[in-house]
Every structure is written in C-alpha cells, then in structure tokens.
Amino acid sequence: MSLLNFSLNISHFHIDIQVKKDEEKRKEKMRRLVEHEQRLNEVLEERNKFEYALMRINMQ
C-alpha cells in the first residue's frame, strides 16, 4: 500500500467518523426538540384545564 493510498484511506475514515458524529448530533437535537414540544403541549393542556375550571367556578 502506498503512502497516498494510506493517506486517502485515513482521510476517508476521518470523514466517515465526522459524518456519523454529525448524524448523531442531528438525531439528538431532534429528539430534544420532540421532547420539548411534548412537554410544552402537556403544560398548555394543563393550563387550559385550569382556566376552564376557573371559568366554571366564576360562572357559579
């Protein structure tokens, strides 16, 4: 194996590792975004229930 081939193989390996790391970061970011959206929806749903209960109490 020549030095050039060896260098190209190492470069390819390094690029492959970087691509995999970038994919993992992107997946982790999307997972956190989905979790945030779910928590936000839960909080908004609880707030709506609370506001509805207050509205019913004020009507009585």
mmCIF file of C-alpha atoms in Angstrom:
data_model
loop_
_atom_site.group_PDB
_atom_site.id
_atom_site.type_symbol
_atom_site.label_atom_id
_atom_site.label_comp_id
_atom_site.label_asym_id
_atom_site.label_seq_id
_atom_site.Cartn_x
_atom_site.Cartn_y
_atom_site.Cartn_z
ATOM 1 C CA MET A 1 0.000 0.000 0.000
ATOM 2 C CA SER A 2 1.434 3.316 -0.990
ATOM 3 C CA LEU A 3 1.526 6.322 1.277
ATOM 4 C CA LEU A 4 -1.019 8.069 -0.922
ATOM 5 C CA ASN A 5 -3.499 5.208 -0.605
ATOM 6 C CA PHE A 6 -2.884 5.051 3.121
ATOM 7 C CA SER A 7 -3.455 8.798 3.439
ATOM 8 C CA LEU A 8 -6.656 8.603 1.379
ATOM 9 C CA ASN A 9 -7.931 5.714 3.481
ATOM 10 C CA ILE A 10 -7.274 7.633 6.685
ATOM 11 C CA SER A 11 -8.966 10.728 5.246
ATOM 12 C CA HIS A 12 -11.991 8.701 4.215
ATOM 13 C CA PHE A 13 -12.146 7.115 7.668
ATOM 14 C CA HIS A 14 -11.952 10.543 9.322
ATOM 15 C CA ILE A 15 -14.692 11.955 7.079
ATOM 16 C CA ASP A 16 -16.880 8.917 7.796
ATOM 17 C CA ILE A 17 -16.458 9.421 11.552
ATOM 18 C CA GLN A 18 -17.337 13.123 11.223
ATOM 19 C CA VAL A 19 -20.473 12.308 9.190
ATOM 20 C CA LYS A 20 -21.595 9.773 11.796
ATOM 21 C CA LYS A 21 -20.985 12.263 14.611
ATOM 22 C CA ASP A 22 -22.964 14.918 12.736
ATOM 23 C CA GLU A 23 -25.838 12.467 12.212
ATOM 24 C CA GLU A 24 -25.826 11.566 15.902
ATOM 25 C CA LYS A 25 -25.860 15.241 16.881
ATOM 26 C CA ARG A 26 -28.743 15.905 14.484
ATOM 27 C CA LYS A 27 -30.719 12.941 15.859
ATOM 28 C CA GLU A 28 -30.087 14.051 19.443
ATOM 29 C CA LYS A 29 -31.167 17.598 18.615
ATOM 30 C CA MET A 30 -34.375 16.321 17.006
ATOM 31 C CA ARG A 31 -35.067 14.060 19.998
ATOM 32 C CA ARG A 32 -34.674 17.011 22.394
ATOM 33 C CA LEU A 33 -36.909 19.146 20.187
ATOM 34 C CA VAL A 34 -39.635 16.482 20.192
ATOM 35 C CA GLU A 35 -39.379 16.122 23.985
ATOM 36 C CA HIS A 36 -39.629 19.896 24.371
ATOM 37 C CA GLU A 37 -42.709 20.027 22.138
ATOM 38 C CA GLN A 38 -44.355 17.221 24.136
ATOM 39 C CA ARG A 39 -43.653 18.979 27.452
ATOM 40 C CA LEU A 40 -44.948 22.240 26.023
ATOM 41 C CA ASN A 41 -48.159 20.559 24.854
ATOM 42 C CA GLU A 42 -48.641 18.967 28.292
ATOM 43 C CA VAL A 43 -48.157 22.309 30.044
ATOM 44 C CA LEU A 44 -50.551 24.079 27.681
ATOM 45 C CA GLU A 45 -53.148 21.331 28.148
ATOM 46 C CA GLU A 46 -52.891 21.610 31.936
ATOM 47 C CA ARG A 47 -53.203 25.391 31.713
ATOM 48 C CA ASN A 48 -56.304 25.080 29.533
ATOM 49 C CA LYS A 49 -57.886 22.659 32.019
ATOM 50 C CA PHE A 50 -57.100 25.034 34.873
ATOM 51 C CA GLU A 51 -58.521 28.056 33.019
ATOM 52 C CA TYR A 52 -61.671 26.078 32.139
ATOM 53 C CA ALA A 53 -62.105 25.071 35.797
ATOM 54 C CA LEU A 54 -61.709 28.707 36.877
ATOM 55 C CA MET A 55 -64.214 29.833 34.272
ATOM 56 C CA ARG A 56 -66.762 27.268 35.542
ATOM 57 C CA ILE A 57 -66.172 28.379 39.148
ATOM 58 C CA ASN A 58 -66.675 32.042 38.185
ATOM 59 C CA MET A 59 -69.959 31.190 36.405
ATOM 60 C CA GLN A 60 -71.491 29.738 39.560
#
